[in-house]
XYZ file of C-alpha atoms in Angstrom:
735
model
C 101.798 104.990 124.717
C 104.484 106.352 122.385
C 105.074 110.084 122.014
C 103.297 110.070 118.578
C 99.902 109.092 120.111
C 97.859 112.133 121.420
C 95.381 111.789 124.268
C 92.367 111.635 122.012
C 93.752 110.430 118.742
C 92.133 110.827 115.392
C 93.433 109.792 112.081
C 95.253 112.722 110.470
C 93.242 115.015 108.381
C 95.377 114.323 105.310
C 95.757 110.569 105.769
C 93.980 108.512 103.228
C 93.356 104.824 103.425
C 92.308 102.161 101.111
C 92.624 98.394 100.356
C 94.422 96.862 97.451
C 94.293 93.119 97.002
C 95.309 91.746 100.449
C 96.909 94.940 101.666
C 95.726 98.000 103.601
C 97.497 101.175 102.457
C 97.592 104.322 104.547
C 99.088 107.377 102.780
C 99.845 110.973 103.761
C 101.332 112.979 101.002
C 103.727 110.765 99.120
C 104.304 108.342 102.089
C 102.748 104.970 101.903
C 102.337 102.607 104.912
C 101.452 99.090 103.991
C 99.693 96.692 106.429
C 99.154 93.088 105.467
C 98.676 89.721 107.097
C 97.092 89.498 110.632
C 97.881 93.204 111.635
C 95.616 94.318 108.769
C 92.439 93.279 110.633
C 93.579 95.172 113.794
C 94.375 98.166 111.702
C 90.982 98.138 110.111
C 89.341 97.940 113.474
C 91.427 100.767 114.811
C 90.370 103.029 111.897
C 86.720 102.650 113.098
C 87.730 103.724 116.610
C 89.695 106.861 115.834
C 86.922 109.249 116.501
C 88.493 111.274 119.290
C 87.873 108.974 122.159
C 90.585 108.441 124.655
C 93.248 105.844 124.354
C 91.647 103.821 127.244
C 88.255 103.971 125.583
C 89.804 102.640 122.335
C 91.259 99.660 124.216
C 87.920 98.930 126.039
C 85.909 99.354 122.880
C 88.190 97.043 120.883
C 87.144 93.479 120.094
C 90.845 92.735 120.415
C 91.214 94.290 123.815
C 94.561 95.892 124.754
C 96.248 94.165 121.766
C 95.030 97.069 119.582
C 97.298 99.403 121.536
C 100.336 98.154 119.693
C 98.676 99.029 116.384
C 97.755 102.430 117.785
C 101.433 102.944 118.859
C 102.524 101.982 115.345
C 100.296 104.479 113.827
C 101.600 107.197 116.083
C 105.067 106.277 115.314
C 104.362 106.805 111.588
C 102.877 110.257 112.114
C 99.394 109.024 111.192
C 97.572 110.534 114.164
C 96.631 113.926 115.414
C 94.407 115.538 118.160
C 90.835 116.286 117.230
C 91.469 119.919 117.991
C 94.665 120.218 115.888
C 95.355 123.671 114.171
C 93.558 124.151 110.868
C 96.181 125.429 108.572
C 99.561 127.086 108.354
C 99.821 130.948 108.146
C 98.495 132.217 104.823
C 101.565 133.430 102.713
C 101.749 137.276 102.534
C 103.633 139.809 100.426
C 104.121 137.372 97.500
C 105.741 138.513 94.149
C 103.843 140.900 91.967
C 102.172 139.549 88.840
C 101.977 142.679 86.771
C 101.703 141.751 83.002
C 100.514 138.249 83.668
C 97.200 137.119 82.263
C 94.920 134.352 83.618
C 91.508 132.868 83.065
C 90.345 130.980 86.063
C 87.810 128.123 86.078
C 86.947 125.127 88.189
C 85.017 124.861 91.517
C 83.139 128.149 91.603
C 84.177 129.674 94.965
C 87.769 128.426 94.569
C 87.982 130.107 91.147
C 86.373 133.294 92.266
C 88.711 133.764 95.204
C 91.817 132.788 93.271
C 90.978 135.242 90.394
C 90.430 138.026 92.883
C 93.778 137.321 94.649
C 95.627 137.075 91.352
C 94.140 140.463 90.298
C 95.280 141.947 93.736
C 98.732 140.712 92.991
C 98.751 142.771 89.716
C 97.596 140.190 87.221
C 94.876 140.383 84.720
C 92.552 137.638 85.906
C 88.927 136.658 85.107
C 86.592 133.858 85.899
C 85.414 131.667 83.020
C 83.359 128.510 82.631
C 84.752 127.514 79.305
C 87.960 125.881 78.065
C 89.078 129.007 76.227
C 91.605 131.884 76.684
C 92.469 135.243 75.119
C 95.961 135.646 73.518
C 98.678 135.556 76.110
C 96.289 134.070 78.796
C 96.967 130.866 80.737
C 93.815 128.956 81.916
C 94.132 128.070 85.596
C 91.842 125.115 86.586
C 91.319 124.705 90.345
C 89.432 121.732 92.018
C 88.587 121.172 95.625
C 89.676 117.643 95.446
C 92.003 115.372 93.169
C 89.407 115.041 90.391
C 91.577 113.153 87.968
C 88.899 112.158 85.520
C 87.815 115.808 85.115
C 91.448 116.943 84.685
C 92.099 114.107 82.141
C 89.075 115.070 80.080
C 89.993 118.742 80.176
C 93.554 117.823 79.160
C 92.266 116.156 75.911
C 89.964 119.035 75.034
C 92.729 121.765 75.836
C 95.293 119.934 73.806
C 92.987 119.729 70.741
C 92.105 123.424 71.067
C 95.723 124.408 71.851
C 94.761 126.051 74.998
C 97.505 126.330 77.628
C 96.370 125.607 81.206
C 97.545 125.136 84.760
C 96.166 122.353 87.122
C 95.740 123.403 90.791
C 94.397 120.808 93.331
C 94.913 119.375 96.754
C 95.709 115.640 97.057
C 96.341 113.653 100.233
C 97.663 116.541 102.258
C 99.576 118.199 99.517
C 98.747 121.185 97.186
C 99.882 120.511 93.644
C 100.326 123.515 91.365
C 101.340 122.754 87.714
C 102.626 121.935 85.394
C 101.772 124.444 82.637
C 100.098 122.089 80.127
C 100.485 122.747 76.427
C 102.023 121.161 73.386
C 105.299 120.555 75.277
C 103.975 118.857 78.501
C 100.452 117.822 79.386
C 98.538 116.570 82.309
C 98.858 112.932 81.198
C 102.676 113.414 81.146
C 102.275 114.523 84.787
C 100.351 111.419 85.771
C 102.712 109.015 83.988
C 105.835 110.630 85.564
C 104.121 110.754 89.073
C 103.323 107.041 88.940
C 106.450 105.763 87.181
C 108.964 106.934 89.718
C 106.998 105.705 92.846
C 108.706 103.145 95.083
C 105.503 101.036 94.936
C 104.133 101.693 91.497
C 101.209 99.166 91.669
C 99.893 100.675 94.964
C 100.115 104.190 93.600
C 98.322 103.087 90.450
C 95.579 101.612 92.589
C 95.308 105.019 94.430
C 94.902 106.879 91.025
C 92.151 104.471 89.964
C 90.168 105.260 93.141
C 90.585 108.957 92.431
C 89.182 108.497 88.968
C 86.158 106.622 90.391
C 85.509 109.572 92.621
C 87.159 108.618 95.974
C 87.844 111.343 98.514
C 85.683 113.958 96.891
C 84.437 114.694 100.389
C 87.763 116.660 100.835
C 85.775 119.611 99.454
C 84.688 120.604 102.944
C 88.219 120.470 104.252
C 89.456 122.324 101.272
C 86.912 125.139 101.656
C 88.182 125.662 105.102
C 91.729 126.065 103.841
C 90.708 128.235 100.942
C 92.687 131.523 102.075
C 95.777 129.510 102.606
C 95.431 127.695 99.235
C 94.899 130.848 97.380
C 97.853 132.538 99.041
C 100.104 129.579 98.293
C 99.062 129.534 94.726
C 99.697 133.350 94.186
C 103.108 132.849 95.795
C 104.092 129.980 93.525
C 102.676 130.933 90.078
C 105.541 133.363 89.251
C 108.048 130.406 89.392
C 105.967 128.059 87.197
C 107.913 127.469 83.958
C 106.191 128.362 80.786
C 103.962 131.180 82.111
C 104.684 134.412 80.257
C 103.948 138.003 80.530
C 105.190 141.214 82.212
C 107.392 140.935 85.314
C 106.939 137.212 85.456
C 109.286 136.604 82.573
C 112.505 137.247 84.432
C 111.476 134.742 87.046
C 110.104 132.161 84.690
C 112.919 132.431 82.168
C 110.645 132.036 79.136
C 113.297 133.597 76.850
C 116.068 131.225 77.889
C 117.491 128.252 76.052
C 115.406 126.024 78.341
C 112.053 127.756 77.743
C 110.356 124.421 76.945
C 111.139 122.899 80.397
C 108.344 122.665 82.939
C 108.207 122.341 86.717
C 105.535 121.597 89.533
C 105.159 123.121 92.916
C 104.060 120.830 95.740
C 103.118 122.341 99.116
C 102.859 120.257 102.276
C 99.430 121.349 103.719
C 100.545 120.559 107.292
C 103.774 122.461 107.425
C 103.461 124.866 104.480
C 106.810 123.610 103.077
C 107.173 124.238 99.312
C 109.141 122.072 96.998
C 109.831 122.415 93.279
C 110.045 119.449 90.837
C 111.129 119.505 87.204
C 109.115 117.465 84.697
C 109.689 116.436 81.082
C 107.239 115.293 78.570
C 106.538 111.504 78.417
C 107.335 109.758 75.081
C 104.486 107.368 75.493
C 101.984 110.025 76.550
C 98.550 109.144 74.873
C 97.821 112.821 74.410
C 101.031 114.597 73.385
C 103.421 111.554 72.780
C 106.635 112.179 70.875
C 108.009 110.358 67.859
C 111.446 108.631 68.077
C 114.593 110.563 66.860
C 115.749 109.502 63.435
C 117.984 106.376 63.423
C 121.731 106.640 62.730
C 122.331 105.934 58.977
C 126.025 106.497 58.254
C 129.476 105.599 59.566
C 130.299 109.181 60.519
C 127.554 109.075 63.209
C 129.891 106.659 65.147
C 132.960 108.998 65.034
C 131.696 111.494 67.610
C 133.491 112.515 70.774
C 132.110 112.539 74.371
C 131.386 115.614 76.394
C 133.027 116.418 79.636
C 131.269 115.254 82.766
C 130.349 118.803 83.659
C 128.947 119.401 80.231
C 126.934 116.235 80.273
C 125.583 116.939 83.749
C 124.272 120.302 82.498
C 122.613 118.584 79.465
C 120.766 116.172 81.809
C 119.340 118.843 84.023
C 115.671 118.253 84.862
C 115.729 114.574 84.257
C 116.356 113.534 87.894
C 113.783 114.188 90.609
C 112.442 112.126 93.493
C 108.803 112.935 92.610
C 108.494 113.428 88.857
C 111.818 112.479 87.385
C 112.761 110.095 84.720
C 115.197 108.941 87.376
C 115.793 109.594 91.108
C 119.155 109.960 92.778
C 119.088 108.227 96.158
C 120.913 109.800 99.227
C 124.069 108.048 100.006
C 124.163 106.735 103.559
C 127.204 107.546 105.621
C 128.312 103.938 105.783
C 128.551 103.836 101.987
C 130.939 106.706 101.707
C 134.469 105.848 100.562
C 136.569 104.369 103.429
C 139.672 106.116 102.226
C 140.792 108.654 99.637
C 141.023 107.178 96.202
C 138.270 104.602 96.549
C 135.216 105.055 94.414
C 132.139 107.059 95.632
C 128.977 104.838 95.106
C 125.788 106.547 94.011
C 122.544 104.689 93.785
C 119.723 105.827 91.471
C 116.233 104.570 90.713
C 114.901 104.397 87.193
C 111.208 104.957 86.436
C 109.160 102.760 84.419
C 108.005 103.878 80.976
C 104.699 101.903 81.392
C 103.689 102.130 85.050
C 100.353 100.454 84.441
C 102.155 97.197 83.657
C 104.225 97.229 86.910
C 102.849 94.466 89.295
C 104.197 93.401 92.706
C 107.436 94.424 94.224
C 109.844 96.237 91.878
C 113.736 96.239 91.793
C 114.612 99.406 89.819
C 117.927 100.352 91.381
C 121.253 100.917 89.543
C 124.414 102.661 90.519
C 127.536 104.531 89.409
C 130.901 104.639 91.036
C 134.043 106.689 90.539
C 136.616 108.367 92.858
C 135.293 111.697 91.699
C 131.870 112.160 93.352
C 130.451 114.313 90.548
C 131.485 111.687 88.020
C 129.962 108.854 90.105
C 126.723 110.777 90.411
C 126.620 111.500 86.613
C 127.434 107.806 85.827
C 124.593 106.652 88.112
C 122.354 109.041 86.430
C 123.258 107.722 82.972
C 122.973 104.112 84.014
C 119.463 104.762 85.301
C 118.372 106.614 82.109
C 119.794 103.685 80.054
C 117.530 101.307 81.952
C 114.527 103.512 81.416
C 115.158 103.677 77.695
C 115.767 99.930 77.382
C 112.408 99.309 78.963
C 110.619 101.758 76.588
C 108.560 99.718 74.065
C 110.023 99.681 70.563
C 108.859 102.028 67.775
C 109.167 99.682 64.873
C 110.395 100.640 61.385
C 108.578 97.892 59.604
C 106.351 94.812 60.263
C 107.080 92.045 57.670
C 107.974 88.457 57.368
C 111.707 87.702 56.987
C 110.946 85.971 53.662
C 110.050 89.380 52.072
C 113.170 91.103 53.487
C 115.970 88.808 52.535
C 119.495 90.275 52.834
C 118.228 93.573 54.260
C 117.526 91.939 57.616
C 119.381 89.763 60.124
C 118.351 86.117 60.123
C 116.950 85.691 63.604
C 118.174 82.100 64.083
C 121.799 83.487 63.842
C 121.230 85.646 67.085
C 121.039 82.728 68.268
C 117.602 81.416 69.340
C 116.747 78.136 70.850
C 117.599 74.456 70.127
C 115.259 71.781 68.714
C 115.351 70.044 72.102
C 114.316 73.143 73.851
C 111.414 73.888 71.583
C 110.198 70.289 71.950
C 109.938 70.486 75.815
C 106.296 70.577 77.089
C 105.343 74.074 78.066
C 108.350 75.851 76.500
C 107.325 79.350 76.222
C 108.952 80.403 72.908
C 108.015 79.511 69.310
C 110.177 78.430 66.450
C 111.165 81.114 63.944
C 108.850 81.136 60.957
C 110.278 83.133 58.003
C 106.769 83.643 56.725
C 105.350 84.972 59.993
C 105.159 88.881 60.122
C 107.651 90.331 62.626
C 108.596 93.704 64.056
C 111.928 95.107 62.752
C 114.075 97.994 63.731
C 116.858 99.573 61.717
C 120.449 99.042 62.922
C 123.781 99.986 61.513
C 125.983 97.147 60.146
C 129.813 97.866 60.549
C 130.645 95.176 58.094
C 128.623 96.581 55.138
C 128.443 100.276 56.193
C 124.698 100.284 55.657
C 121.548 99.928 57.727
C 120.126 96.469 58.307
C 116.925 95.388 59.934
C 117.113 93.746 63.350
C 114.277 91.896 65.175
C 112.739 94.356 67.606
C 112.570 91.545 70.243
C 116.446 91.433 70.170
C 116.727 95.244 70.767
C 114.326 96.118 73.688
C 113.919 94.244 76.845
C 110.769 95.758 78.305
C 108.409 93.323 76.984
C 107.977 89.607 76.317
C 107.989 88.248 72.749
C 107.201 84.770 71.447
C 110.569 84.596 69.693
C 112.851 85.474 72.651
C 113.215 87.540 75.805
C 116.201 89.895 75.846
C 118.080 91.358 78.778
C 119.862 94.571 79.332
C 123.262 93.007 78.396
C 124.652 94.898 75.511
C 122.900 98.245 76.098
C 124.846 101.248 77.224
C 124.487 105.095 77.341
C 127.041 107.793 76.882
C 127.444 111.399 75.633
C 128.884 110.023 72.316
C 127.392 107.135 70.249
C 130.899 105.777 69.776
C 131.553 105.597 73.539
C 128.116 104.146 74.178
C 128.719 101.306 71.595
C 132.177 100.509 73.130
C 130.465 100.034 76.448
C 127.748 97.953 75.032
C 130.011 95.771 72.966
C 132.392 95.242 75.785
C 129.469 94.140 77.983
C 128.214 91.678 75.435
C 131.781 90.215 75.257
C 132.005 90.138 79.054
C 128.655 88.233 79.443
C 129.547 85.836 76.480
C 132.845 85.031 78.063
C 131.146 84.220 81.491
C 128.405 82.143 80.035
C 130.736 80.069 77.821
C 132.646 79.262 81.109
C 129.441 78.597 83.075
C 127.640 76.379 80.680
C 130.878 74.272 80.026
C 131.882 74.266 83.680
C 135.342 75.736 82.658
C 137.605 76.732 85.571
C 139.247 79.940 84.583
C 142.911 80.681 85.478
C 143.203 82.897 88.587
C 144.935 86.300 88.313
C 147.733 87.005 90.899
C 146.160 90.306 91.875
C 148.596 90.982 94.650
C 151.503 91.172 92.141
C 149.725 94.026 90.304
C 151.656 97.258 89.896
C 148.298 99.132 89.484
C 147.672 101.018 92.735
C 144.014 101.330 92.100
C 143.644 97.549 91.616
C 145.489 96.974 94.897
C 143.248 99.452 96.692
C 140.046 97.862 95.450
C 141.250 94.380 96.337
C 142.258 95.575 99.775
C 138.861 96.959 100.457
C 137.065 93.793 99.457
C 139.260 91.706 101.811
C 138.971 94.169 104.676
C 135.171 93.686 104.684
C 135.617 89.742 105.152
C 135.473 88.479 101.588
C 138.167 86.280 100.064
C 139.236 87.652 96.610
C 139.679 85.596 93.560
C 139.873 86.968 90.012
C 139.357 84.563 87.055
C 140.524 85.406 83.604
C 137.617 84.603 81.241
C 139.195 85.502 77.927
C 137.788 83.295 75.248
C 138.733 82.566 71.575
C 137.551 86.179 70.685
C 140.823 87.431 72.174
C 139.308 90.322 74.176
C 140.579 90.357 77.777
C 137.749 89.509 80.201
C 137.822 89.123 83.976
C 135.499 87.860 86.731
C 136.218 89.342 90.238
C 134.650 87.117 92.893
C 134.251 87.806 96.625
C 133.795 84.468 98.512
C 132.688 84.225 102.114
C 131.903 81.016 103.941
C 131.737 82.320 107.572
C 127.923 82.869 107.481
C 128.368 86.698 108.084
C 127.853 87.811 104.438
C 126.702 86.863 101.000
C 128.757 83.866 100.043
C 129.456 84.925 96.460
C 129.660 88.440 95.080
C 130.688 89.141 91.505
C 132.016 91.817 89.246
C 132.963 91.470 85.708
C 134.736 93.537 83.030
C 136.000 93.124 79.429
C 138.075 95.529 77.305
C 140.686 95.509 74.618
C 142.869 97.014 77.410
C 143.391 94.006 79.862
C 144.258 96.579 82.605
C 140.962 98.380 82.102
C 139.027 95.152 82.046
C 140.463 94.072 85.252
C 139.724 97.479 86.918
C 136.080 97.231 85.729
C 135.652 93.817 87.235
C 137.109 94.866 90.581
C 135.176 98.113 90.697
C 131.950 96.136 90.155
C 132.854 93.821 92.903
C 133.744 96.752 95.173
C 130.368 98.262 94.577
C 128.631 94.885 95.439
C 130.467 94.796 98.737
C 129.771 98.388 99.683
C 126.002 97.695 99.085
C 125.984 94.778 101.593
C 123.928 95.180 104.660
C 125.683 95.555 108.121
C 123.706 92.631 109.417
C 123.460 89.626 107.107
C 120.156 87.840 106.938
C 120.075 85.259 104.124
C 116.865 85.198 102.010
C 114.716 82.112 101.846
C 116.417 79.096 100.367
C 115.491 78.682 96.655
C 115.300 75.399 94.718
C 117.031 75.582 91.258
C 113.650 75.319 89.394
C 112.376 78.307 91.366
C 115.107 80.667 89.945
C 113.316 82.630 87.186
C 114.340 86.294 87.607
C 117.685 88.112 87.753
C 117.444 88.859 91.454
C 116.773 85.195 92.234
C 120.075 84.170 90.670
C 121.775 86.315 93.305
C 119.557 85.044 96.093
C 120.132 81.357 95.060
C 123.844 81.806 95.909
C 123.108 83.654 99.131
C 122.860 80.222 100.707
C 126.062 78.450 101.483
C 124.288 75.185 100.618
C 124.502 76.321 96.886
C 127.993 77.673 96.829
C 129.463 74.428 95.580
C 127.608 74.734 92.369
C 129.832 77.703 91.492
C 133.093 76.538 93.130
C 134.638 75.591 89.754
C 134.865 79.297 89.017
C 137.424 80.041 91.706
C 139.194 76.674 92.240
C 141.677 76.645 89.313
C 145.309 75.917 90.157
C 146.430 77.660 87.092
C 147.797 81.178 87.751
C 148.105 84.271 85.519
C 150.175 87.376 86.133
C 148.095 90.688 86.318
C 148.195 92.864 83.179
C 150.405 95.798 83.155
C 148.956 99.099 84.209
C 147.667 101.206 81.269
C 145.507 104.301 80.723
C 145.074 103.665 76.935
C 141.669 104.990 75.889
C 139.132 102.494 74.347
C 138.550 102.753 70.595
C 135.307 101.674 69.077
C 136.737 100.832 65.589
C 139.662 98.906 67.032
C 137.198 96.749 69.055
C 134.803 96.390 66.096
C 137.589 95.416 63.776
C 138.941 92.835 66.271
C 135.560 91.176 66.681
C 134.706 91.153 62.988
C 138.139 89.769 62.054
C 137.072 86.687 64.191
C 134.005 85.992 61.931
C 131.332 87.966 63.816
C 129.346 90.895 62.459
C 128.798 93.995 64.712
C 125.573 96.059 64.630
C 124.701 99.222 66.502
C 121.157 100.143 67.163
C 120.257 103.596 68.693
C 117.470 103.540 71.219
C 117.548 107.124 72.320
C 114.150 108.048 73.639
C 112.179 111.230 72.852
C 112.886 112.596 76.391
C 116.667 112.803 75.524
C 116.230 114.689 72.255
C 118.816 117.539 72.351
C 120.456 116.329 75.564
C 123.637 114.792 73.963
C 123.025 111.400 75.701
C 122.721 108.317 73.410
C 121.522 104.906 74.277
C 122.805 102.132 72.096
C 122.239 98.424 71.699
C 125.125 96.287 70.491
C 124.173 93.178 68.537
C 126.742 90.493 67.567
C 124.976 87.467 66.031
C 126.633 84.196 67.269
C 127.813 85.387 70.669
C 126.283 83.477 73.657
C 123.758 85.775 75.303
C 123.286 85.855 79.065
C 119.836 84.686 80.224
C 117.890 84.506 83.385
C 115.519 81.597 84.406
C 115.245 78.013 83.319
C 113.865 78.553 79.798
C 115.654 81.643 78.568
C 119.134 80.203 77.812
C 119.390 80.230 73.978
C 121.138 77.043 72.869
C 120.349 77.171 69.107
C 123.900 78.514 68.221
C 127.297 76.742 67.810
C 129.554 78.978 69.921
C 128.578 77.510 73.274
C 129.832 74.172 72.028
C 132.728 75.066 69.800
C 134.416 77.890 71.628
C 135.952 75.663 74.427
C 137.568 73.515 71.613
C 138.981 76.618 69.926
C 140.294 77.827 73.270
C 142.166 74.507 73.640
C 140.468 73.554 76.900
C 138.335 70.824 75.402
C 139.283 68.037 72.936
C 135.669 67.867 71.740
C 132.487 69.845 72.265
C 129.972 68.860 74.922
C 126.466 67.744 73.927
C 123.446 69.869 74.955
C 122.576 67.450 77.664
C 126.057 67.661 79.143
C 125.940 71.525 79.687
C 125.707 72.981 83.118
C 122.087 73.861 83.743
C 122.530 74.986 87.359
C 121.303 78.568 87.919
C 124.179 80.807 87.088
C 125.579 83.245 89.648
C 125.889 86.337 87.441
C 124.087 89.288 88.955
């Protein structure tokens, strides 16, 4: 047997298990272990036998014989087992901080509340037991439960919010003691639940766990909790002085209630096996059904787009409290050693996970990673944080300004068909999921700023947010960016739109872009990035994708046909500065190479009609069998010299004027979520009607515009436009 299997094993006291659909989930604290398929039946049988009998007796008692020992060994390796006579609890915390001047009313399970009130009083606080949701002035109501009674906490949260009674939840859950947050008008218990669920690595399974808690699962923990009562009370008293938002007497210097961040909140989580304590910041949730916030006021004038960015250190300080692995809006992932820069000057790569604003709607496996990269590690980390926040905000459902049919709005709104939408041939296909635009059908609209008129103009909400389906269209994250200045955010968003438009014009028309002679570049950074890609086994090609818009755009491609890595990795970039556009493309490709696994195992081969989601586009080209479909992108015999190195800054109004001089109107829509209020971070959507939007899946490509057909003619690479049936409908390779 493995070292993790004791002589007479039992399931760990704090391990909880349940079934969700076809899966068996075992959890201890925050760790989830999922068993599915044939091993699930063995695991369920083993759970019945973990009653303290010997390993040999388990094997002899099993219907599966000694085959069950492998499952037992797996349980041991995952830390799910303990001896029946394992120690009861860690040492009770002693000599905690004094609580002189703090005031508490304690309620909840009677013996728990009585012991906690006594201990708080012994620590110098004013503490009394109550059975009502009420407090005296300056008091905080502490609510302690023996088990994770979510339904009781949720009901109390609604009542306390209505009565404006501040309160502090305290409860054990799956081997952890949770203390906080202080719930009031700033943050409430529903915010805590949403934040907890939204950042989980397996949101659907965590939601299933919460549903079981609401239905009364694991209330039998009361007996275990009673045995741990001295330890629980000691841990609570030791942690309370550091709970943000509690006030009174000597606790103020610890809590910081008089500081500029007095509205921030935190949560203490104590491991009940080890006694280890961790602290986790939490911010209010903008979609909270109890204390939800309204959206910040939209930008209404041209001066709002003339702001200047903060320094990286200033922005980092503003974003404090948004990143946390347990309760954050985003989570910064640890960087493995193999992903550290191979040499000085190469970018650091930092991965982040963004939470889901609506965790109840997350089903199945999730891909919620993004990244930031820069030679400066602090800047890389901050960029990664901003990228993740941008995704979170983009997935937040829209708060509309008006619901009305276009026919009633006239010139105050963008005509949706100009975005563009879909062609008649697409609408006529059986089973096509989108409906034709009806000017008399009420629609949701959001206010955006028109740089051509200098005034606000209404934009279809479906063209702004990408977190939900709409019968008119499904939008992607292309054209959304975040920055510490609206101007810089819109530059990034607009450049991204142009980059994707340039790629899709080439893809749909099967245009082979001229290839840049990268090795002739005088830009040391470009050569360094190119050298790294090649050193890892990928052949480098860079196509110039510049279209009739005249904004330099590049596609950096890593090609590999030896079977030891992904056959086609991409990075793209566009900018009024050609040098910066090339750098962007190569840096994106560099990041893709850094993220490749050490041992390459191609995913299951997909058929073209099976490609429906963004990741499936990447997986489709993970097979060498499909590489020929994209070969036209890197097979041109036409060469282009690299751009001259330049450090010229990007200018919003230069880029806007350039695009509008070519017949397109530019709109900026601010998406900034309530969670970002006062943090000097702005999330912006760029909308340029007429550009060809990137799409994923067989039905989402919008062919109702003219540009996809006419741009190649204006570029001088086609004598006449293709027909719709002549376009390239192979799944594209853009990540």
